[in-house]
Amino acid sequence: MMVVAIVVGLMLGRVILQMAQPRYEDVHLSAAGFFKNLPAAQDRFNLRLGPPVPTRSFVIQMLALGLILWAVLSLEPFENPFQARRLGIRLLVDTSGSMRTQQQNGTRMTAALREIETIIQTVRQADEQGAVCWQLDTFDLELEIVPFDHTTVGLRDALARLKPRALGTDLNLLRASDEKQVSEDVVACPITHIVVVTDQPAPDWAAQMQAAPLLWRDIAQPVENFGLREIQAIRNQLTGVVNKAQLELIAYGAKPVETKLDIRTPNGKMETLSVEWFEDNTATVTYPLTDPGAYSFHLAPGGAYDLDDAATINVQSAPQVRVDWQLPDRTLLTRLEQSGGWSQTKVDPDVRVVSDFAQADTVPSLIVGNGYAIASGEIQIENFFEPSPILADLNLDVAEKFRMAGAENPPQDFEIILAGRTDGAQAVWVAERANPPAIYVPGLPTGQDELNRFSTTVFFNALRRLLNVRAFSPLYTLTSVAQPEIAGSRVALHPEEGNTMLPQHSFGNDALLTTENPRASQDPFWAMLLALAALLFAFDRIIAAAPGLQWN
Amino acid sequence: MPEQYSLWSDSPFSLADLERYRVRAHRNQRALMMGAHVQRRRGASLEFREFTPYIVGDDMRHIDWRASARNLARQFPGAVPTAHLLMRRFEAEEKFKLIISVDMRATMRLPEHLPKLQIAAWLAETLAWLGQRSEDVVMLHRLFGQSRNQSGLIQLMPRASWQNIRELLQKQCDEELTAETEELLNLRILERHLPPPAVWVVISDSYSAQESLLELGARITRARDGLRWVVPVDLDSWTYERSLLIPPKDRTRAFRIKGPMRQGVKQGKVDRGVLEQIERDIETHKQVFRKRAGLPHKNDPNNEVYWEWETQAEWEKRAANQKQSGLSPEQSFFQDRFKASRVLERLFMRDRL
């Protein structure tokens, strides 16, 4: 700003000087040859109001000063001339679970702290002059400001208390904080530079961060890791009982030679399974879950990152299907109840079985038609939605042998799954509403052989589909910002956190950490402007010095 | 290279005006001042008629030296050296030669409002036409600017039209000359064309280099000594140019002086002191010429033509007044000066004997 003021002052001064120049009148005289050297037009400063005379020299000099001003203005950001030059360094330190990864000379968090110490040493000289202040933020799944006094001593104390958390990494937090965080701390410690210390490689958008010059320090060294990626429940779709757990494993780096999965069941039994890896460095282990309770899994060897080596899941007792059966024929219901998996209830049922579209409300509803009969006359299937799971395993040729009770005019919000003509009359045999869930089927399971198979399949396909919308208790939950510790079935299997083989990619030069305007070293455009201005000045002076040349 | 100056198409005089002027000049006979032309009759023999006093321009071959010697004793002390000369007059005369030399240098092409060259061109045209009508041999001569072609000296065809005269003057004016030759006197070409009787009208502003002026002055002196009638026409625009520079009372103006000049850039303040010095320098410059040419210190209206430009204020007043007359201020300026000149009138006066 001071330089801008100087340049503007020079321009104003030049204008005033030009305004004070005598205004020459041009006159052509035949007696010009008799005029020898005339006295100077004025021997003292005499400012005249009026526009300055645009002589060649004046125009060129103003042009050169304008280029200098442009060069100065192109330097960003503007510095407050009344504020002492300071370095305000905002440190963003990764505290996600992957910072526990073991690599050479300790964990990644250890490496991060060493890197920060290097940065502290880089600006030591300025720090000794009191020209450095610090801001410390941590990030994993949230970005948190670490309060301290902005001094280097305070920074070291704060860093000593930093520990990785069993959480994943969300780099978008950094992008979102690009403007917000800087503006909030502008008074206490105006930020001039941002340093990100993480085990994640610099993303492409890092270069576009605007708030301040950015240094991205990726302290990760690629190391091998093997761990649990996900545990999925395999359930009986009708009853919701979890029959099995399917564990997905992944290896980063070379596949281990022998990998064992130790399992502890709810009744204390220990079991060890061998893991066989596929070519793509993944493995799948399926384990039957016969009893409700906690099952613990531990992978060995686990690799450099430990939070994906073990997980505990919690298997709930087999839930019953709560059904509100409103059909008069309760034969099937009785059999299902007797099998133990079903119970009739009107209170908060999982599914409602009705005979009319009007009874299908917000509860997932199965609308059962009047049933099947041996067909007489012509039956023709005209329309069917083959991908629908309701038609899975159905032999549609069989469907043309039986007269199925069809819904003549199903409500508009029902999509046709299977429809055709019976004796020329249109009929919808299977239809589904997405929300709230409801499915129409021709009738209850009935008949023999083909008819029995068809009617049973379509009935239970529809039922299974309706029961799928039930919310089951998950086998496990992930640690979160609200609950960052691992406990019970709360595990730290965050996606990609175990990927310890990412190539290292840092960004930004330590040389930027100076009290000089960092933008100046990156943008050469201002240098060209200055060079042009210097050339113009030189041209003006050289021409003015040329003897005999009328240059003004 | 001189700028291509285009002569104006409208002459200040109509042919009828000039004819009236010529006839009036022929009728006029002034005491103590003889016309350049004598009545002439074409004749096959030369028959003595009488003795008459010699006047400048008379053919020296017809001076009767014996009679002149005898006449010498009757002269008063202080008489002009040629006062005693007597001419034999005959019934028939030889043709009279009128040579009009025009200075066409760069200084003559200023001031911008009325260049001296325009006045010179009109004067040359007018004199040439009048001379033609008087059956004189008229020659147009470019005073400065040597060139290889023959445009430096042109003899008019008998009974040349006004348009012919103008075209010839234009040709002399437009000839491309180098910067070096533009300032060189073109006198050698004139040598064999100045025998008596001849009238040599030299139209210039006397702003050329001093060496040229000295050479011209010497040539004029030789011509005078050879008893040819030399009529210097001094076109002086300094009065007008000075009026452009006159500062308001108690103030100084700053000027950038542009024009034909030989050295440096002239810019600075112009006050009355500067103007007076310039005036002195111009006067000194001209006096060197006048002395060399044998001219008196001050202009002799009986033998010289001196036309001074008006001041800027006077010019604006003339311009305002001329709107009603149908003449441009330049034309009226020339007319006024031409009609008032006794010397020019004498060029076409006759002796009625």
Short mmCIF file of C-alpha atoms in Angstrom, two decimals, chain A residues 66-338:
data_model
loop_
_atom_site.label_atom_id
_atom_site.label_comp_id
_atom_site.label_asym_id
_atom_site.label_seq_id
_atom_site.Cartn_x
_atom_site.Cartn_y
_atom_site.Cartn_z
CA GLY A 66 0.99 3.81 -14.75
CA LEU A 67 2.72 0.55 -15.57
CA ILE A 68 4.55 0.67 -12.26
CA LEU A 69 1.27 1.24 -10.47
CA TRP A 70 -0.26 -1.68 -12.32
CA ALA A 71 2.68 -3.87 -11.33
CA VAL A 72 2.30 -2.93 -7.71
CA LEU A 73 -1.46 -3.48 -7.75
CA SER A 74 -0.99 -6.91 -9.30
CA LEU A 75 0.80 -8.04 -6.19
CA GLU A 76 -1.72 -9.77 -3.95
CA PRO A 77 -2.80 -9.68 -1.22
CA PHE A 78 -2.68 -6.05 -0.18
CA GLU A 79 -0.71 -5.38 2.92
CA ASN A 80 -1.78 -2.95 5.53
CA PRO A 81 1.08 -0.47 5.73
CA PHE A 82 0.18 0.42 9.27
CA GLN A 83 0.52 -3.09 10.45
CA ALA A 84 3.90 -4.60 11.05
CA ARG A 85 4.73 -7.40 8.65
CA ARG A 86 3.93 -10.68 10.37
CA LEU A 87 3.68 -14.27 9.47
CA GLY A 88 0.38 -15.76 10.53
CA ILE A 89 0.60 -19.49 9.97
CA ARG A 90 -2.48 -21.60 10.25
CA LEU A 91 -1.65 -25.24 10.88
CA LEU A 92 -4.25 -27.82 9.92
CA VAL A 93 -3.25 -31.17 11.41
CA ASP A 94 -4.86 -34.47 10.49
CA THR A 95 -6.01 -36.35 13.58
CA SER A 96 -7.89 -39.16 11.83
CA GLY A 97 -7.36 -42.82 12.64
CA SER A 98 -4.85 -43.38 9.84
CA MET A 99 -2.40 -41.10 11.63
CA ARG A 100 -1.82 -44.09 13.98
CA THR A 101 -0.28 -45.95 11.06
CA GLN A 102 3.18 -47.23 11.82
CA GLN A 103 5.84 -46.21 9.35
CA GLN A 104 9.50 -45.58 9.50
CA ASN A 105 10.56 -43.85 12.72
CA GLY A 106 7.21 -44.03 14.40
CA THR A 107 3.62 -43.30 13.62
CA ARG A 108 2.37 -40.84 11.09
CA MET A 109 1.37 -38.50 13.86
CA THR A 110 4.97 -38.55 15.03
CA ALA A 111 6.05 -37.70 11.51
CA ALA A 112 3.51 -34.88 11.40
CA LEU A 113 4.86 -33.37 14.60
CA ARG A 114 8.39 -33.57 13.23
CA GLU A 115 7.26 -31.80 10.07
CA ILE A 116 5.66 -29.06 12.08
CA GLU A 117 8.87 -28.62 14.04
CA THR A 118 10.68 -28.21 10.72
CA ILE A 119 8.28 -25.47 9.79
CA ILE A 120 8.81 -23.79 13.15
CA GLN A 121 12.54 -23.82 12.49
CA THR A 122 12.02 -22.40 9.01
CA VAL A 123 10.47 -19.27 10.44
CA ARG A 124 12.64 -19.15 13.55
CA GLN A 125 14.34 -15.92 12.53
CA ALA A 126 11.09 -14.11 12.07
CA ASP A 127 9.78 -15.72 15.24
CA GLU A 128 12.68 -14.33 17.22
CA GLN A 129 11.67 -10.88 16.04
CA GLY A 130 8.14 -11.52 17.20
CA ALA A 131 6.85 -11.57 13.67
CA VAL A 132 5.21 -14.98 13.75
CA CYS A 133 1.88 -16.09 15.15
CA TRP A 134 0.24 -19.47 14.92
CA GLN A 135 -3.18 -20.95 14.66
CA LEU A 136 -3.81 -24.66 15.15
CA ASP A 137 -6.78 -26.59 13.78
CA THR A 138 -7.27 -30.35 13.77
CA PHE A 139 -9.38 -32.24 11.30
CA ASP A 140 -10.72 -35.77 10.86
CA LEU A 141 -14.49 -35.96 10.47
CA GLU A 142 -14.78 -32.47 11.93
CA LEU A 143 -12.58 -29.43 11.96
CA GLU A 144 -11.73 -28.10 15.38
CA ILE A 145 -9.85 -25.01 16.47
CA VAL A 146 -7.33 -25.66 19.19
CA PRO A 147 -7.24 -22.68 21.48
CA PHE A 148 -3.87 -21.36 22.65
CA ASP A 149 -2.01 -18.07 22.77
CA HIS A 150 -0.77 -18.12 19.15
CA THR A 151 2.85 -18.19 20.23
CA THR A 152 5.37 -20.84 19.28
CA VAL A 153 5.63 -22.04 22.86
CA GLY A 154 1.89 -22.32 23.09
CA LEU A 155 1.85 -24.16 19.79
CA ARG A 156 4.29 -26.77 21.02
CA ASP A 157 2.22 -27.35 24.13
CA ALA A 158 -0.91 -27.75 22.06
CA LEU A 159 0.81 -30.13 19.68
CA ALA A 160 2.01 -32.28 22.51
CA ARG A 161 -1.58 -32.95 23.47
CA LEU A 162 -2.64 -33.96 19.98
CA LYS A 163 -3.61 -37.58 19.44
CA PRO A 164 -5.19 -39.32 16.49
CA ARG A 165 -8.84 -40.27 16.90
CA ALA A 166 -10.56 -43.40 15.69
CA LEU A 167 -12.33 -41.45 12.97
CA GLY A 168 -12.17 -41.16 9.22
CA THR A 169 -10.89 -38.22 7.16
CA ASP A 170 -13.00 -35.60 5.43
CA LEU A 171 -10.77 -33.32 3.33
CA ASN A 172 -13.78 -31.31 2.20
CA LEU A 173 -13.71 -29.69 5.61
CA LEU A 174 -10.53 -27.91 4.53
CA ARG A 175 -12.11 -26.63 1.36
CA ALA A 176 -15.15 -25.38 3.25
CA SER A 177 -12.96 -23.59 5.77
CA ASP A 178 -10.98 -21.78 3.09
CA GLU A 179 -12.59 -18.43 3.75
CA LYS A 180 -14.53 -18.89 6.95
CA GLN A 181 -11.74 -19.75 9.34
CA VAL A 182 -9.39 -17.07 8.13
CA SER A 183 -11.89 -14.29 8.53
CA GLU A 184 -12.72 -15.23 12.08
CA ASP A 185 -9.18 -14.94 13.38
CA VAL A 186 -8.04 -11.94 11.43
CA VAL A 187 -7.63 -9.77 14.50
CA ALA A 188 -5.79 -12.15 16.85
CA CYS A 189 -3.50 -13.64 14.26
CA PRO A 190 -4.00 -12.52 10.69
CA ILE A 191 -3.34 -15.54 8.57
CA THR A 192 -0.73 -15.18 5.85
CA HIS A 193 -0.05 -18.85 5.18
CA ILE A 194 -1.84 -22.18 5.61
CA VAL A 195 0.03 -25.40 6.24
CA VAL A 196 -1.84 -28.70 6.06
CA VAL A 197 -0.06 -31.65 7.69
CA THR A 198 -1.72 -34.96 6.84
CA ASP A 199 -1.16 -38.44 5.54
CA GLN A 200 -3.42 -37.73 2.58
CA PRO A 201 -1.95 -36.67 -0.78
CA ALA A 202 -2.76 -33.11 -1.86
CA PRO A 203 -5.97 -33.11 -3.90
CA ASP A 204 -6.26 -31.20 -7.16
CA TRP A 205 -8.39 -28.47 -5.65
CA ALA A 206 -5.72 -27.60 -3.09
CA ALA A 207 -4.08 -25.24 -5.55
CA GLN A 208 -7.32 -23.25 -5.83
CA MET A 209 -7.60 -22.44 -2.14
CA GLN A 210 -7.72 -18.66 -2.01
CA ALA A 211 -7.49 -17.57 1.59
CA ALA A 212 -3.73 -17.61 1.82
CA PRO A 213 -0.74 -19.31 0.25
CA LEU A 214 -0.99 -23.02 0.96
CA LEU A 215 1.58 -25.61 1.86
CA TRP A 216 0.39 -29.19 1.86
CA ARG A 217 2.64 -31.57 3.71
CA ASP A 218 1.92 -35.24 3.11
CA ILE A 219 3.95 -37.04 5.74
CA ALA A 220 2.74 -40.54 4.81
CA GLN A 221 5.11 -43.22 3.68
CA PRO A 222 3.45 -46.01 1.74
CA VAL A 223 3.33 -49.08 4.00
CA GLU A 224 1.45 -52.35 3.79
CA ASN A 225 -1.79 -52.88 5.62
CA PHE A 226 -4.45 -55.58 5.84
CA GLY A 227 -7.73 -55.11 7.48
CA LEU A 228 -11.46 -55.45 7.69
CA ARG A 229 -13.27 -53.25 5.27
CA GLU A 230 -16.89 -54.13 5.98
CA ILE A 231 -19.08 -56.68 7.77
CA GLN A 232 -22.46 -57.39 6.23
CA ALA A 233 -25.37 -59.29 7.71
CA ILE A 234 -26.94 -62.06 5.72
CA ARG A 235 -30.55 -62.33 6.89
CA ASN A 236 -33.58 -64.44 6.32
CA GLN A 237 -35.59 -62.00 4.41
CA LEU A 238 -38.86 -63.15 5.77
CA THR A 239 -37.96 -63.32 9.41
CA GLY A 240 -35.05 -60.87 9.43
CA VAL A 241 -32.95 -63.28 11.42
CA VAL A 242 -29.25 -62.82 10.76
CA ASN A 243 -27.97 -66.15 9.67
CA LYS A 244 -24.46 -65.25 8.75
CA ALA A 245 -21.88 -62.46 8.80
CA GLN A 246 -19.98 -61.76 5.62
CA LEU A 247 -16.65 -60.09 6.30
CA GLU A 248 -14.93 -58.18 3.48
CA LEU A 249 -11.18 -57.94 3.88
CA ILE A 250 -8.67 -55.90 1.90
CA ALA A 251 -4.89 -55.86 1.62
CA TYR A 252 -2.95 -52.70 0.69
CA GLY A 253 0.42 -53.54 -0.68
CA ALA A 254 1.60 -57.11 -1.00
CA LYS A 255 -0.78 -59.86 0.11
CA PRO A 256 0.26 -61.50 3.36
CA VAL A 257 1.39 -65.08 3.14
CA GLU A 258 -0.76 -66.32 5.94
CA THR A 259 -3.65 -64.45 7.39
CA LYS A 260 -5.77 -65.74 10.21
CA LEU A 261 -9.10 -64.50 11.41
CA ASP A 262 -9.67 -65.15 15.10
CA ILE A 263 -13.31 -65.26 16.10
CA ARG A 264 -14.85 -65.19 19.55
CA THR A 265 -18.52 -66.16 19.80
CA PRO A 266 -21.07 -64.93 22.37
CA ASN A 267 -20.69 -68.12 24.40
CA GLY A 268 -16.94 -67.66 24.65
CA LYS A 269 -15.92 -70.14 22.01
CA MET A 270 -12.76 -69.24 20.05
CA GLU A 271 -12.27 -70.19 16.48
CA THR A 272 -9.64 -69.38 13.89
CA LEU A 273 -10.22 -69.27 10.17
CA SER A 274 -7.69 -68.98 7.38
CA VAL A 275 -8.15 -66.15 4.96
CA GLU A 276 -7.70 -66.80 1.31
CA TRP A 277 -6.97 -63.71 -0.76
CA PHE A 278 -8.24 -63.14 -4.25
CA GLU A 279 -6.08 -61.77 -7.03
CA ASP A 280 -7.44 -58.26 -6.46
CA ASN A 281 -6.17 -58.22 -2.87
CA THR A 282 -9.58 -58.74 -1.36
CA ALA A 283 -10.96 -61.65 0.63
CA THR A 284 -14.37 -62.65 1.86
CA VAL A 285 -15.08 -64.69 4.97
CA THR A 286 -18.61 -65.84 5.77
CA TYR A 287 -19.28 -66.96 9.34
CA PRO A 288 -22.53 -68.45 10.59
CA LEU A 289 -24.17 -66.60 13.45
CA THR A 290 -26.13 -69.16 15.32
CA ASP A 291 -26.65 -67.34 18.59
CA PRO A 292 -27.53 -63.78 19.46
CA GLY A 293 -24.84 -61.76 21.19
CA ALA A 294 -21.42 -60.23 20.53
CA TYR A 295 -19.02 -61.76 18.06
CA SER A 296 -15.45 -60.44 17.92
CA PHE A 297 -13.19 -60.75 14.92
CA HIS A 298 -9.48 -60.11 14.84
CA LEU A 299 -7.21 -60.27 11.84
CA ALA A 300 -3.59 -61.25 12.12
CA PRO A 301 -1.28 -60.04 10.81
CA GLY A 302 -3.02 -56.70 10.56
CA GLY A 303 -0.47 -54.47 8.88
CA ALA A 304 0.64 -50.98 9.74
CA TYR A 305 -2.80 -49.63 10.58
CA ASP A 306 -4.43 -51.24 13.58
CA LEU A 307 -7.96 -49.84 13.73
CA ASP A 308 -9.16 -52.10 10.91
CA ASP A 309 -7.67 -55.24 12.40
CA ALA A 310 -10.55 -55.99 14.75
CA ALA A 311 -14.28 -55.50 14.99
CA THR A 312 -17.10 -56.62 17.27
CA ILE A 313 -20.61 -57.12 16.03
CA ASN A 314 -23.80 -57.53 17.99
CA VAL A 315 -26.40 -60.00 16.76
CA GLN A 316 -29.89 -59.32 18.00
CA SER A 317 -32.31 -62.05 18.96
CA ALA A 318 -34.38 -63.24 16.09
CA PRO A 319 -37.20 -60.82 15.68
CA GLN A 320 -40.68 -62.05 14.87
CA VAL A 321 -42.60 -60.87 11.92
CA ARG A 322 -45.46 -58.85 13.27
CA VAL A 323 -48.38 -59.25 10.90
CA ASP A 324 -51.85 -57.77 10.91
CA TRP A 325 -53.77 -60.48 9.09
CA GLN A 326 -57.18 -59.21 7.99
CA LEU A 327 -58.17 -61.95 5.62
CA PRO A 328 -60.90 -64.28 6.73
CA ASP A 329 -58.85 -67.32 5.74
CA ARG A 330 -56.31 -67.68 8.54
CA THR A 331 -54.96 -71.08 7.57
CA LEU A 332 -51.63 -69.83 6.37
CA LEU A 333 -51.30 -67.44 9.31
CA THR A 334 -51.74 -70.28 11.75
CA ARG A 335 -49.01 -72.25 10.08
CA LEU A 336 -46.64 -69.28 10.10
CA GLU A 337 -47.31 -68.63 13.77
CA GLN A 338 -46.69 -72.21 14.56
#
